[in-house]
Short mmCIF file of C-alpha atoms in Angstrom, two decimals:
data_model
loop_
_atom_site.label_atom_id
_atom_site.label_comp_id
_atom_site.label_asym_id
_atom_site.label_seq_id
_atom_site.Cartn_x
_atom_site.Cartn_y
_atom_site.Cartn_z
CA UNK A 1200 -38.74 -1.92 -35.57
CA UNK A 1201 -38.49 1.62 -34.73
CA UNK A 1202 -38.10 3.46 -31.82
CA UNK A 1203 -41.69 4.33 -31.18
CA UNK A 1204 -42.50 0.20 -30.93
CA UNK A 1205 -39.12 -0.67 -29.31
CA UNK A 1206 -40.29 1.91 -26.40
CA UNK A 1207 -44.05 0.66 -25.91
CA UNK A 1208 -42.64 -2.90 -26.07
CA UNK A 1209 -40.27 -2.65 -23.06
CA UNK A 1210 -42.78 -0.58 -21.28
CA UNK A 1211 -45.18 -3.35 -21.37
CA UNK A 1212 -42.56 -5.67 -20.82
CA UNK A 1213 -42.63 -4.07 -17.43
CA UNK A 1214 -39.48 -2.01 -18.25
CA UNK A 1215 -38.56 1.89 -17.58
CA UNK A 1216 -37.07 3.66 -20.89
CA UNK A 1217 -34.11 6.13 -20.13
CA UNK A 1218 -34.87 9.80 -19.94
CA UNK A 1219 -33.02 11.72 -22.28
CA UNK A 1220 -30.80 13.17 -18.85
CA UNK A 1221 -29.51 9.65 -18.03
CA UNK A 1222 -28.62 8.74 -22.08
CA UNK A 1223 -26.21 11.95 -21.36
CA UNK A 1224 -25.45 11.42 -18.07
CA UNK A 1225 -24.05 7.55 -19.73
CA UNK A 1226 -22.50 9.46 -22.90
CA UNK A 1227 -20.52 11.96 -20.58
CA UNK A 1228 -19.39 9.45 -18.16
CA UNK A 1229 -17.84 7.44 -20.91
CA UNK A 1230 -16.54 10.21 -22.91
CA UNK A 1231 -14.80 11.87 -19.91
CA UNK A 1232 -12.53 8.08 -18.81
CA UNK A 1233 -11.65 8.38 -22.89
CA UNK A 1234 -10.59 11.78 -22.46
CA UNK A 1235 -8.85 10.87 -18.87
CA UNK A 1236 -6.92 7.78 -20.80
CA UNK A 1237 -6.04 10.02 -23.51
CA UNK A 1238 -4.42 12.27 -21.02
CA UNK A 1239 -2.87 9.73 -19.03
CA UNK A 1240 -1.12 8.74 -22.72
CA UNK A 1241 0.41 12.27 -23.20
CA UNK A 1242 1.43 12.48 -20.23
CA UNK A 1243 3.45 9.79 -20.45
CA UNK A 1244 4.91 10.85 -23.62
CA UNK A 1245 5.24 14.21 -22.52
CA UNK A 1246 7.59 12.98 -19.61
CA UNK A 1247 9.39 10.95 -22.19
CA UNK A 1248 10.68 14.14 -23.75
CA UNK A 1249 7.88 15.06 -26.98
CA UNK A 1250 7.06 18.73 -26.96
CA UNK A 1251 3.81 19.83 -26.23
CA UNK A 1252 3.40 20.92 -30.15
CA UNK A 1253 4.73 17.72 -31.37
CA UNK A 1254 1.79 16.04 -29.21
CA UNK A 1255 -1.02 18.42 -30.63
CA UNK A 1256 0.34 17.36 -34.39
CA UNK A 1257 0.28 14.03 -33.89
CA UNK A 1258 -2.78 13.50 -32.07
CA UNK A 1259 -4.65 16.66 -33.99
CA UNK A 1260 -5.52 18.56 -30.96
CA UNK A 1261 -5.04 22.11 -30.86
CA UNK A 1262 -1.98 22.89 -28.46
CA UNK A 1263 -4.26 24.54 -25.87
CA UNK A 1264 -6.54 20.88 -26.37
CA UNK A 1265 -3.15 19.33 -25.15
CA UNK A 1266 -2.32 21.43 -21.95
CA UNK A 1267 -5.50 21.30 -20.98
CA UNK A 1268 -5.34 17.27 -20.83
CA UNK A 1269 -2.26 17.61 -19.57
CA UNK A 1270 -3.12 19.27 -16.66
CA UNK A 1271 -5.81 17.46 -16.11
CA UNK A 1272 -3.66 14.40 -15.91
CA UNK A 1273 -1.36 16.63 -12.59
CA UNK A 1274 1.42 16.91 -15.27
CA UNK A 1275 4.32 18.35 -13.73
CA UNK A 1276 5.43 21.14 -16.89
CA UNK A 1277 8.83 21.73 -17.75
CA UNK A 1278 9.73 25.45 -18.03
CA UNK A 1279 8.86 27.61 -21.40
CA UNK A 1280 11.69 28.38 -23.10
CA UNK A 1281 12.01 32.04 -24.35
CA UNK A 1282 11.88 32.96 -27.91
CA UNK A 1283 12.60 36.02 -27.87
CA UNK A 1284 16.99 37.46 -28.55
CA UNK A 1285 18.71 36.19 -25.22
CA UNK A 1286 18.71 38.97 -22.28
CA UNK A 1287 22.18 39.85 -21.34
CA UNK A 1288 22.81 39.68 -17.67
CA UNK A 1289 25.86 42.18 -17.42
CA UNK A 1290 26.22 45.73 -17.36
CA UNK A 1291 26.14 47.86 -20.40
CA UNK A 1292 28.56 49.83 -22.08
#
């Protein structure tokens, strides 16, 4: 049976076929609570101790990918560490 027939049968049948809007309206919806549980899941492994790279390897998400889920899960960040040579603090000689 193919779409065309499947269509005119459940109209006749007294039925409404979805608009192309509502079949993406459904697809979003379900997409975006993947993407929230996904989130939820780093986060929680995030505030187990993994690093923020270490999460974008293993789940093959670009880094940026992972802080944006992060945040959208209200992860609390720990500070950046520098990577640059350490900044002395006294005076110079």
């Amino acid at each position: 049976m193919t779409r065309r027939v499947a269509r005119r049968l459940l109209i006749e049948a007294g039925g409404r076929p979805r608009t192309t809007q509502h079949t993406l309206r459904i697809r979003a919806a379900a997409d975006a609570a993947r993407r929230r549980k996904l989130a939820v899941g780093l986060r929680a492994r995030y505030e187990a101790g993994a690093s923020v790279p270490e999460l974008a390897k293993e789940c093959n998400y670009s880094v940026a990918t992972v802080y944006r889920l992060l945040r959208l899960a209200n992860t609390r960040m720990r500070p950046q560490h520098r990577h640059g040579p350490a900044r002395r603090t006294g005076k110079r000689l």
